[in-house]
Coordinates of C-alpha atoms and ligand atoms in Angstrom, one line a residue:
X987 CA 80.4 81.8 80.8
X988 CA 78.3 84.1 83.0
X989 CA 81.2 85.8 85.4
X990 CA 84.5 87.0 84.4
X991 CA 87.3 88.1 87.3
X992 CA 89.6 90.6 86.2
X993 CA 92.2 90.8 89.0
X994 CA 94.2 94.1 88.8
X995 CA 92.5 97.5 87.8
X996 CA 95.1 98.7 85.6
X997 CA 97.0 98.1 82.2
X998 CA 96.4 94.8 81.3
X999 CA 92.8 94.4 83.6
X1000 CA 91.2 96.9 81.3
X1001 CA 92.5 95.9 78.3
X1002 CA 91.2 92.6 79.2
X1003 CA 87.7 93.8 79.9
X1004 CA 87.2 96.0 76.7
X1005 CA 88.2 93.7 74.1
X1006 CA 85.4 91.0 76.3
X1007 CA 83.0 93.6 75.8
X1008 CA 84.0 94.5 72.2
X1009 CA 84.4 90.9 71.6
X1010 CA 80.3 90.7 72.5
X1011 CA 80.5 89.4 76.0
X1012 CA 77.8 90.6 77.8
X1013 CA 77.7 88.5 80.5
X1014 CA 79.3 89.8 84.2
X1015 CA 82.8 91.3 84.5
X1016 CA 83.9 92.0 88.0
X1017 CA 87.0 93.9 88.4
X1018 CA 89.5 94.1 91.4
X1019 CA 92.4 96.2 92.0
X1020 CA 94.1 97.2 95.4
X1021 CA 94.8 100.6 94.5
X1022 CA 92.1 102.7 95.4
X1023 CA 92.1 104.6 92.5
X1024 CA 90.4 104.2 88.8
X1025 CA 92.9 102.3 86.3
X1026 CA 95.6 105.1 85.5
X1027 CA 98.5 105.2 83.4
X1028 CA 102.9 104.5 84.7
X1029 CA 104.2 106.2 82.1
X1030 CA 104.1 109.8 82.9
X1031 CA 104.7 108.7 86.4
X1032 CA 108.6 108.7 85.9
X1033 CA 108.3 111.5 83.3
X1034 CA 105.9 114.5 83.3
X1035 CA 104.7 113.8 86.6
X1036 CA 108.0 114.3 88.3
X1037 CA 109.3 117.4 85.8
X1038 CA 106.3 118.7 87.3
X1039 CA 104.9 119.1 83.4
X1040 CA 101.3 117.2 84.3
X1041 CA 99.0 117.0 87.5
X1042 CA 97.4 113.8 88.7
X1043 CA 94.4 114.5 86.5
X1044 CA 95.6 113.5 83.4
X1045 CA 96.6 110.1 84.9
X1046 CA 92.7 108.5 84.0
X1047 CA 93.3 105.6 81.6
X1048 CA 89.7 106.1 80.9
X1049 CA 87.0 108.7 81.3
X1050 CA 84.2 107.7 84.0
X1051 CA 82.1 107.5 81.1
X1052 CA 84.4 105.0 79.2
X1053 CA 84.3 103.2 82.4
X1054 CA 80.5 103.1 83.2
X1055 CA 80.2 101.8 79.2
X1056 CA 81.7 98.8 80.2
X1057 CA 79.5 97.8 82.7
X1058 CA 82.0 96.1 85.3
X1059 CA 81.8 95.8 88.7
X1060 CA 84.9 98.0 89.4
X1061 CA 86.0 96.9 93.4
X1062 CA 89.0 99.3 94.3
X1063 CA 91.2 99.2 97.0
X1064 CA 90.1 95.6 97.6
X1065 CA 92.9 92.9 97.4
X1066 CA 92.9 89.2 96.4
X1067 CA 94.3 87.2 98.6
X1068 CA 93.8 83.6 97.3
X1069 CA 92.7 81.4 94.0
X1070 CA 91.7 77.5 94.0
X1071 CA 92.0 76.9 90.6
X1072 CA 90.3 73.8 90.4
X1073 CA 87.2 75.1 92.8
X1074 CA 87.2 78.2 90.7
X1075 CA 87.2 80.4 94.1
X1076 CA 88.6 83.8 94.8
X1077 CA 89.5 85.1 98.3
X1078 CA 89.8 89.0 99.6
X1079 CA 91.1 90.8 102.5
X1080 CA 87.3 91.9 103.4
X1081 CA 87.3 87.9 104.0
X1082 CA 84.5 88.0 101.5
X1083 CA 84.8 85.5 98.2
X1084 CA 83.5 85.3 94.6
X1085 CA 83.1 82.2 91.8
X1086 CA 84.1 82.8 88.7
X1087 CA 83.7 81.2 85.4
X1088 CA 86.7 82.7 84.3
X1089 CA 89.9 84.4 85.4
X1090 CA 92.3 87.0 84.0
X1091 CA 95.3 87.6 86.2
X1092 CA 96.8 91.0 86.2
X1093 CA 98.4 92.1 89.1
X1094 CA 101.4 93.4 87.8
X1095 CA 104.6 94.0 89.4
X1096 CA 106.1 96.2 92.8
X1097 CA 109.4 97.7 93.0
X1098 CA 112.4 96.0 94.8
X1099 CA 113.5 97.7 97.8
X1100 CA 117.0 98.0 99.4
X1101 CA 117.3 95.7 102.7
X1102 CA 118.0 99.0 104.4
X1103 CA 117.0 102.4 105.2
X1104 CA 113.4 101.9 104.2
X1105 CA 111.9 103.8 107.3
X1106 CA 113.9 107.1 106.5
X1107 CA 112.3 109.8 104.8
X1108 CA 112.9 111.0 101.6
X1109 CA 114.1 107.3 100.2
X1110 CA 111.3 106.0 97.2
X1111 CA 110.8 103.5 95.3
X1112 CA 107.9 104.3 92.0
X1113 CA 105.4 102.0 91.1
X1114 CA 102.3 104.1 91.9
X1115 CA 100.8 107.5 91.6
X1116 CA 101.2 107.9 95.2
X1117 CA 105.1 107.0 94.6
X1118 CA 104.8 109.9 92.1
X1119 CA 103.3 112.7 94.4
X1120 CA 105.1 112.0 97.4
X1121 CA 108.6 111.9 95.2
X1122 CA 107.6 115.1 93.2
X1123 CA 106.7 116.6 96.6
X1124 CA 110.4 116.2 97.5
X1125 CA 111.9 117.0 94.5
X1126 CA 110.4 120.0 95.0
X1127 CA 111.9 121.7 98.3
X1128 CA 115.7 119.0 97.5
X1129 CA 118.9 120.4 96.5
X1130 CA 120.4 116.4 95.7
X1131 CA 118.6 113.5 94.6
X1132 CA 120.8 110.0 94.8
X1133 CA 119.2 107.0 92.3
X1134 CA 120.2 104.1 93.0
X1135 CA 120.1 101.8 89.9
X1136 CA 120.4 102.6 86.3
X1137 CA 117.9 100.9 84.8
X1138 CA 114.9 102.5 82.5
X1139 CA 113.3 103.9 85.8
X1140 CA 116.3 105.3 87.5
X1141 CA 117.3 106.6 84.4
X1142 CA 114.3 108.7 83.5
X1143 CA 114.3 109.3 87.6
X1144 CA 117.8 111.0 86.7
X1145 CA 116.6 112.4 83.6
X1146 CA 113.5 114.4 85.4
X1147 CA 115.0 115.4 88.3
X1148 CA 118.2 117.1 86.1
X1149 CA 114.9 119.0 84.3
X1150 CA 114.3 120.3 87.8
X1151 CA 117.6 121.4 88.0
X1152 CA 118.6 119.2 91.0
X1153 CA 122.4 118.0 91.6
X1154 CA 121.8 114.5 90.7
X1155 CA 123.7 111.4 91.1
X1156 CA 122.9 108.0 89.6
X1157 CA 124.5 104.8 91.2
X1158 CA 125.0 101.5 89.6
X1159 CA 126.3 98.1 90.3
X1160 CA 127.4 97.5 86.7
X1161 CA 129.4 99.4 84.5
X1162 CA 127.2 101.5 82.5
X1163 CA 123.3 102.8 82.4
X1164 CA 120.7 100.2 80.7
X1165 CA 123.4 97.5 80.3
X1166 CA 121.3 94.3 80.4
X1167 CA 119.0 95.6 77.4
X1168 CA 120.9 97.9 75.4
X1169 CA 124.7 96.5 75.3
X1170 CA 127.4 97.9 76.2
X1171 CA 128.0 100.1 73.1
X1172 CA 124.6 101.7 72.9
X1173 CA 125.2 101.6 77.1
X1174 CA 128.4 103.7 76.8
X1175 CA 126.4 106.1 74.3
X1176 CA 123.6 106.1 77.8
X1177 CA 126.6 106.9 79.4
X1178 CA 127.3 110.3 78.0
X1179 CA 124.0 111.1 77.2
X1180 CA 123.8 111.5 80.9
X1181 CA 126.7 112.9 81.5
X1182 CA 126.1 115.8 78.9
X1183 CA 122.9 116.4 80.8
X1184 CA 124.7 116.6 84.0
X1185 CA 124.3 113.8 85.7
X1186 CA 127.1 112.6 88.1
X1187 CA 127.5 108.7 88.0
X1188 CA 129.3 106.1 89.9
X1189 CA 130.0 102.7 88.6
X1190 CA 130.6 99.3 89.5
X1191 CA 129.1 100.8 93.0
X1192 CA 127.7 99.0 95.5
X1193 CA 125.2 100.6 98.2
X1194 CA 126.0 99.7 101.6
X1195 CA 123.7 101.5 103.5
X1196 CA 121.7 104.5 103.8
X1197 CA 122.7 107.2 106.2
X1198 CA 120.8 109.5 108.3
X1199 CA 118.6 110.6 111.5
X1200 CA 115.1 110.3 110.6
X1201 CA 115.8 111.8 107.0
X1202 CA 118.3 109.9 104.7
X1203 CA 121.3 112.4 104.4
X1204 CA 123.9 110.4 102.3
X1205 CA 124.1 107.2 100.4
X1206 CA 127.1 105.2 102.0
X1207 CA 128.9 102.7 99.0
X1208 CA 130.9 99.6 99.4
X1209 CA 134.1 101.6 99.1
X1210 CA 133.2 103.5 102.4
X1211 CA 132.4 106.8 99.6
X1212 CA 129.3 109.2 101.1
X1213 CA 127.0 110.8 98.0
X1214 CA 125.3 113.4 100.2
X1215 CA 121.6 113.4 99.1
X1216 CA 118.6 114.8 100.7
X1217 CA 116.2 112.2 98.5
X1218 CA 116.7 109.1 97.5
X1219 CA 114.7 107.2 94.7
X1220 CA 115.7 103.2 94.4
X1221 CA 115.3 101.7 90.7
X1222 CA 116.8 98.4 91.2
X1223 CA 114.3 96.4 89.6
X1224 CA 110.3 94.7 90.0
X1225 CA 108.6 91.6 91.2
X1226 CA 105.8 90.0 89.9
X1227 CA 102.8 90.2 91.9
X1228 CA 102.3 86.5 92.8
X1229 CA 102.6 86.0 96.1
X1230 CA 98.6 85.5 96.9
X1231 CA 98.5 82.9 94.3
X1232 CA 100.9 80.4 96.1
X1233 CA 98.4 77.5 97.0
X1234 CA 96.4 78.2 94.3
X1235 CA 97.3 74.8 92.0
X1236 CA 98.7 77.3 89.4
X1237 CA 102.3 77.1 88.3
X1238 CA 104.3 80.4 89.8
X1239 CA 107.7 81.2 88.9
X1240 CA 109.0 84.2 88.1
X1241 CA 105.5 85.0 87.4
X1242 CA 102.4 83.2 86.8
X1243 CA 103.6 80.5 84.4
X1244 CA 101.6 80.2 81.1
X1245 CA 101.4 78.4 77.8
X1246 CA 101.5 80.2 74.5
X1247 CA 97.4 81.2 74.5
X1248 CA 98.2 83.1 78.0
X1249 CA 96.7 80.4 79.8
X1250 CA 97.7 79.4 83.5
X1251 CA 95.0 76.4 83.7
X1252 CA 91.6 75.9 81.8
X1253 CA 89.7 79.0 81.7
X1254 CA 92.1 81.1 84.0
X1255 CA 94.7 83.3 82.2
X1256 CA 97.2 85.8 83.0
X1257 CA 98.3 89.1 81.2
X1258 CA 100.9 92.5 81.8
X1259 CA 104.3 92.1 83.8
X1260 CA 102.7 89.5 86.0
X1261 CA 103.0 87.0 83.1
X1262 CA 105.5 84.2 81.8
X1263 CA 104.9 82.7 78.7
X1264 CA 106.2 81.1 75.8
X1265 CA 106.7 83.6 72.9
X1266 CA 106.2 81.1 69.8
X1267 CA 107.8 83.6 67.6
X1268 CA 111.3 83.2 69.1
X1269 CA 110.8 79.1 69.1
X1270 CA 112.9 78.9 66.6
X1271 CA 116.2 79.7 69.3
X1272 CA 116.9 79.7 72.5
X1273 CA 116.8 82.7 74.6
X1274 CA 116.7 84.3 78.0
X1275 CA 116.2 80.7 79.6
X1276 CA 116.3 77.0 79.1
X1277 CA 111.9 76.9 79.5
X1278 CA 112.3 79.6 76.8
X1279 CA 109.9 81.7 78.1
X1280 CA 109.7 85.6 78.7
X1281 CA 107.9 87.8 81.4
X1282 CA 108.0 91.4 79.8
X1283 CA 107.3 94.3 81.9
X1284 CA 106.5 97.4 79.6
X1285 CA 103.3 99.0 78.5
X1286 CA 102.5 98.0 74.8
X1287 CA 102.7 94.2 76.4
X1288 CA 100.3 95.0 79.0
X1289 CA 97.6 96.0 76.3
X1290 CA 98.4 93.5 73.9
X1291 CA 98.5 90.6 76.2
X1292 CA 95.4 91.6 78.1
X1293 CA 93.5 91.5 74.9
X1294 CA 95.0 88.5 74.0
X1295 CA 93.9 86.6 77.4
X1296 CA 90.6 87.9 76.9
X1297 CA 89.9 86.7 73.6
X1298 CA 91.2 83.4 74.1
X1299 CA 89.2 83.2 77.3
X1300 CA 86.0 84.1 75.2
X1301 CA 87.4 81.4 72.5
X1302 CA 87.4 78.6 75.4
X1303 CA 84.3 79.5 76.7
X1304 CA 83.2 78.5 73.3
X1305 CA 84.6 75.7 72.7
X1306 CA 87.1 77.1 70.0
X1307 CA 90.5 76.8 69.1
X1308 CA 92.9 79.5 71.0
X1309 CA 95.3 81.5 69.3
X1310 CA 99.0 82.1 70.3
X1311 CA 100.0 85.3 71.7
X1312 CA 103.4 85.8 70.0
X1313 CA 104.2 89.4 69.9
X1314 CA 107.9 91.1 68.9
X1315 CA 107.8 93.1 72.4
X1316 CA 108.6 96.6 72.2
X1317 CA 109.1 99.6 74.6
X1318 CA 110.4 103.1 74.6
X1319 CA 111.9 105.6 77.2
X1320 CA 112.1 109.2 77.7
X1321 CA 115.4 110.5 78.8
X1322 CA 116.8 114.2 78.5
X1323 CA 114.7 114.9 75.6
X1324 CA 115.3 112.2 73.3
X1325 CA 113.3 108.7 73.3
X1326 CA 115.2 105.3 73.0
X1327 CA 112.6 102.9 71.3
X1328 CA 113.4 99.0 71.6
X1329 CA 111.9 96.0 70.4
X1330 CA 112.5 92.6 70.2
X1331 CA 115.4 90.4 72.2
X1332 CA 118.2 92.5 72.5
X1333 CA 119.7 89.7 75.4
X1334 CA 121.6 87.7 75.4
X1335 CA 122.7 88.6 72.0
X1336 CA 125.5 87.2 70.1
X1337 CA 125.8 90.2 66.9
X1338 CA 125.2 94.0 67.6
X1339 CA 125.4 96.4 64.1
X1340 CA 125.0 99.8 64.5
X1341 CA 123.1 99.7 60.9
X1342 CA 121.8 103.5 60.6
X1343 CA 123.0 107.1 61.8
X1344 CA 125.5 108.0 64.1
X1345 CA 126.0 107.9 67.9
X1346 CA 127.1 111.6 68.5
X1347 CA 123.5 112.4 66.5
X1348 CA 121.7 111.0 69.0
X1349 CA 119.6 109.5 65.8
X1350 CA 121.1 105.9 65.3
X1351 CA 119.2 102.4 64.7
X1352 CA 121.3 99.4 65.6
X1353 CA 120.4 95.7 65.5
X1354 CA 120.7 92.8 67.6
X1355 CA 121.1 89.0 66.4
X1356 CA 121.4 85.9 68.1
X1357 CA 121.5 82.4 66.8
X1358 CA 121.7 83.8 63.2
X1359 CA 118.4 86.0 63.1
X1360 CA 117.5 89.1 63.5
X1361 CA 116.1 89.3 67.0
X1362 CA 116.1 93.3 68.2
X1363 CA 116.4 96.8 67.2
X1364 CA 116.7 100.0 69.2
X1365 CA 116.6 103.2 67.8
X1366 CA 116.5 106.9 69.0
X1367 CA 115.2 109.7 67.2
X1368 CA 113.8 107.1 64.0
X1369 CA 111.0 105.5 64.9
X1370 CA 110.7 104.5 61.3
X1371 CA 113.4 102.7 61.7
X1372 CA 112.6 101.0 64.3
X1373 CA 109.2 99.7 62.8
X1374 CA 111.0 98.6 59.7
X1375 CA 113.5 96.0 61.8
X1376 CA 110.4 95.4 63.8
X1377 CA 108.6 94.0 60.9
X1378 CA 111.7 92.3 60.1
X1379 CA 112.0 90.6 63.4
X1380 CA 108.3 89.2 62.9
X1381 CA 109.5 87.8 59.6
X1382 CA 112.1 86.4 61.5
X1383 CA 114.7 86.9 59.0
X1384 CA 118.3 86.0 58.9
X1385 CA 120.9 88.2 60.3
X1386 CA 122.8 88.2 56.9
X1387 CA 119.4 89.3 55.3
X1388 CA 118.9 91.9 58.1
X1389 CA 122.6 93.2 57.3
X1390 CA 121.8 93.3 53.3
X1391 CA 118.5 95.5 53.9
X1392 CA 120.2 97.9 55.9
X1393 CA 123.1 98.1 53.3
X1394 CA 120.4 99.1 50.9
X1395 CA 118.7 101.2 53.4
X1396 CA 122.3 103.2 53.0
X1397 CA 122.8 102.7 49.3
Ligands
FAD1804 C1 107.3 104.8 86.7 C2 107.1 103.9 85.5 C3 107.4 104.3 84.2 C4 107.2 103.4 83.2 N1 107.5 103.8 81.9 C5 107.3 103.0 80.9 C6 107.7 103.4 79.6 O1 108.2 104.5 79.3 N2 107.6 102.5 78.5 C7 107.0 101.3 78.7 O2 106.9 100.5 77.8 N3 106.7 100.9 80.0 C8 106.8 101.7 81.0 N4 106.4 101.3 82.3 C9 105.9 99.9 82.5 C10 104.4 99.9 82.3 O3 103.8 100.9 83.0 C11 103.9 98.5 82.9 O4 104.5 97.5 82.0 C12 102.4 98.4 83.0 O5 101.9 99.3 83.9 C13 102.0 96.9 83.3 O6 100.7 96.9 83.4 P1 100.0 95.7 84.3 O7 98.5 96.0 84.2 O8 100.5 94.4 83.9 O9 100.5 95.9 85.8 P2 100.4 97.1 86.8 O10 100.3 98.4 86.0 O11 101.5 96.9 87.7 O12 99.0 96.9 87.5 C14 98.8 95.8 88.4 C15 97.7 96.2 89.3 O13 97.3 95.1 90.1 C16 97.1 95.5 91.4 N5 97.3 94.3 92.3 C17 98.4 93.7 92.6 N6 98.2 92.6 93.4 C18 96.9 92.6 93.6 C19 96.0 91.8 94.4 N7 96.5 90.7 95.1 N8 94.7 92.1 94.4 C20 94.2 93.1 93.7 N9 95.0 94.0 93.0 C21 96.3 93.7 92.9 C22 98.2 96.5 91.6 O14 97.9 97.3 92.7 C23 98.1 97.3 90.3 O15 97.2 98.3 90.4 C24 106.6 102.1 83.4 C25 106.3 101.7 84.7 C26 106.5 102.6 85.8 C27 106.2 102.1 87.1

């Protein structure tokens, strides 16, 4: 293998390329991402970027110096437009092309926007640092800031702009914040957290258009309510990147569909929230879909399954038997001061145990089981806790052993 093409310059693309080079490849890496910046990090992005706490500087992923070590052909703001697998073939918006030898997809994913109101001012969406700036910039000189969708982002959206000080309201089309992944007791617990903090909220809300001349002014519901709100941030959800890949031979779904090595087709891989694969270590139920497969779009995935694709990329170029990526996922969140940690399946779910602490502490673990495991566990304020179940959930212990643990835990 003499020529590796890392498509998308962020989480999962440099992963990818360090462990190649501290896996002893030494051959060419070329690296592509649209954004015209060096790889940076999300994170912060819906956090201290927006509370105003950090500057665009401290953004970097990596030094220039940690960069130039790797020796890659770094080609920002340049997009890939299309693969032919079987012709090993990339195509670019310069109209220019490249072989490769081998392939690591990881273009991530883009925010979901609202089939209206995009060409007002002061409505968002945040993927990007650009997002970032331009929502700060607003949050700066606005009085009321409307999210529309309670999910991680919109929450910690909410979350930041309360820090600010702003009047904010959060919209959702379900009952409660976080409903999908946290359930809806640790959901009704989101609930107050935000309302404590002084967030507004309306529920089982739908958005039926976006008001204003120019500049949004109010967010118009279903029910004919107004929410006056001078900027608007929608958090309703991502897509994965796939689009250019669409007569490229490779099987897209809701993602780029792998196998359990990460693999899309021989010597062409895919890693970060552009990915679907089977996760072996929840084989032994189903979950989230009949193919049993999961696309996961948080951080600690991105950097695991980039270096994952990478080795087993290296370990087919060689001839040698590939290894399973089969992670217990895991994420966290940053809202009003406290950090809700997850990991594992918490949906669907069939059992939920709050196992340690106490809701009105803020400092609870509670556990999620389906099919008679142990599957998740989210805590807040205990990230002991959290790595114990976690362990647990690799294991992939019963949930009546789960339950006896934690009632020792107590004892
Ligand atoms: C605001 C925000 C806050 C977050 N907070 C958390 C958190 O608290 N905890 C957590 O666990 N996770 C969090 N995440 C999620 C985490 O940041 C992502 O899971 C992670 O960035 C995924 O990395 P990735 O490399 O797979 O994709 P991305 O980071 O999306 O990068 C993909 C890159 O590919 C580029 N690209 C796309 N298409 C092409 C193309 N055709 N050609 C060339 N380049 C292309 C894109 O421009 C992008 O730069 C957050 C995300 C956001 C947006």
């Amino acid at each position: 293998m003499q020529h590796v093409v890392i498509i998308g310059a962020s989480l999962a693309g440099l992963n990818a390329a360090e462990t190649l080079r501290a896996e002893g490849y030494a051959g060419r890496i070329t690296m592509v991402g649209e954004e015209p910046e060096d790889p940076y990090d999300r994170p912060p992005l819906s956090k201290q970027m927006l509370t105003g706490e950090w500057d665009a500087d401290r953004l970097p992923l990596r030094s220039p110096g940690e960069l130039a070590d790797l020796n890659l052909d770094l080609r920002t703001g340049c997009r890939a437009v299309g693969l032919n697998a079987a012709d090993r073939v990339l195509r670019f918006d310069r109209r220019e092309s490249l072989e490769f030898d081998g392939l690591i997809i990881a273009t991530g994913a883009r925010p979901i926007s609202l089939p209206f109101g995009n060409d007002l001012e002061g409505v968002h969406t945040l993927r990007s640092q650009d997002d970032a700036l331009r929502i700060r910039g607003e949050l700066e000189t606005s009085q009321r800031v409307a999210v529309i969708g309670a999910g991680f982002i919109g929450a910690e959206v909410a979350s930041s702009s309360r820090a600010r000080g702003l009047d904010v309201t959060m919209i959702e089309a379900l009952s409660a914040p976080m409903l999908g992944p946290l359930g809806e007791e640790l959901a009704e617990w989101a609930k107050t957290l935000h309302t404590d903090a002084g967030v507004r909220m309306r529920f089982n809300a739908r958005v039926a258009d976006l008001l204003g001349d120019g500049r949004v002014e109010a967010v118009l519901l279903e029910d004919g309510s107004r929410i006056e709100a001078d900027t608007v941030v929608v958090g309703i959800g991502v897509r994965p990147n796939v689009e250019w890949l669409a007569d490229s031979g490779l099987t897209i779904g809701d993602g780029v569909i792998c196998d359990q090595y990460c693999r899309a087709a021989p010597m062409i891989y895919a890693a970060g929230d552009v990915a679907r694969w089977p996760n072996g270590l929840f084989a032994h139920f189903r979950y989230a879909n009949p193919q049993r497969t999961m696309r996961i779009e948080h951080w600690t995935n991105a950097v695991e399954q980039g270096m994952a694709a990478a080795r087993n990329l290296l370990l087919e170029s060689r001839d040698e038997p590939l290894e399973a990526f089969a992670p217990v996922p895991y994420f966290w969140s940053d809202q009003h001061g406290l950090s809700i940690m997850a990991s594992g399946i918490t949906s669907p779910r069939d059992e939920f145990r709050l196992v340690h602490g106490t809701l009105e502490s803020n400092r609870f673990a509670a556990i999620y089981g389906l099919r008679g495991y142990l599957t998740g566990v989210v805590a807040v304020g205990w990230p002991r806790m959290l790595r114990r179940y976690q362990a647990m959930i690799r294991d992939q212990v019963t949930w009546e052993e789960a339950l006896e643990t934690a009632a020792e835990i107590e004892r």
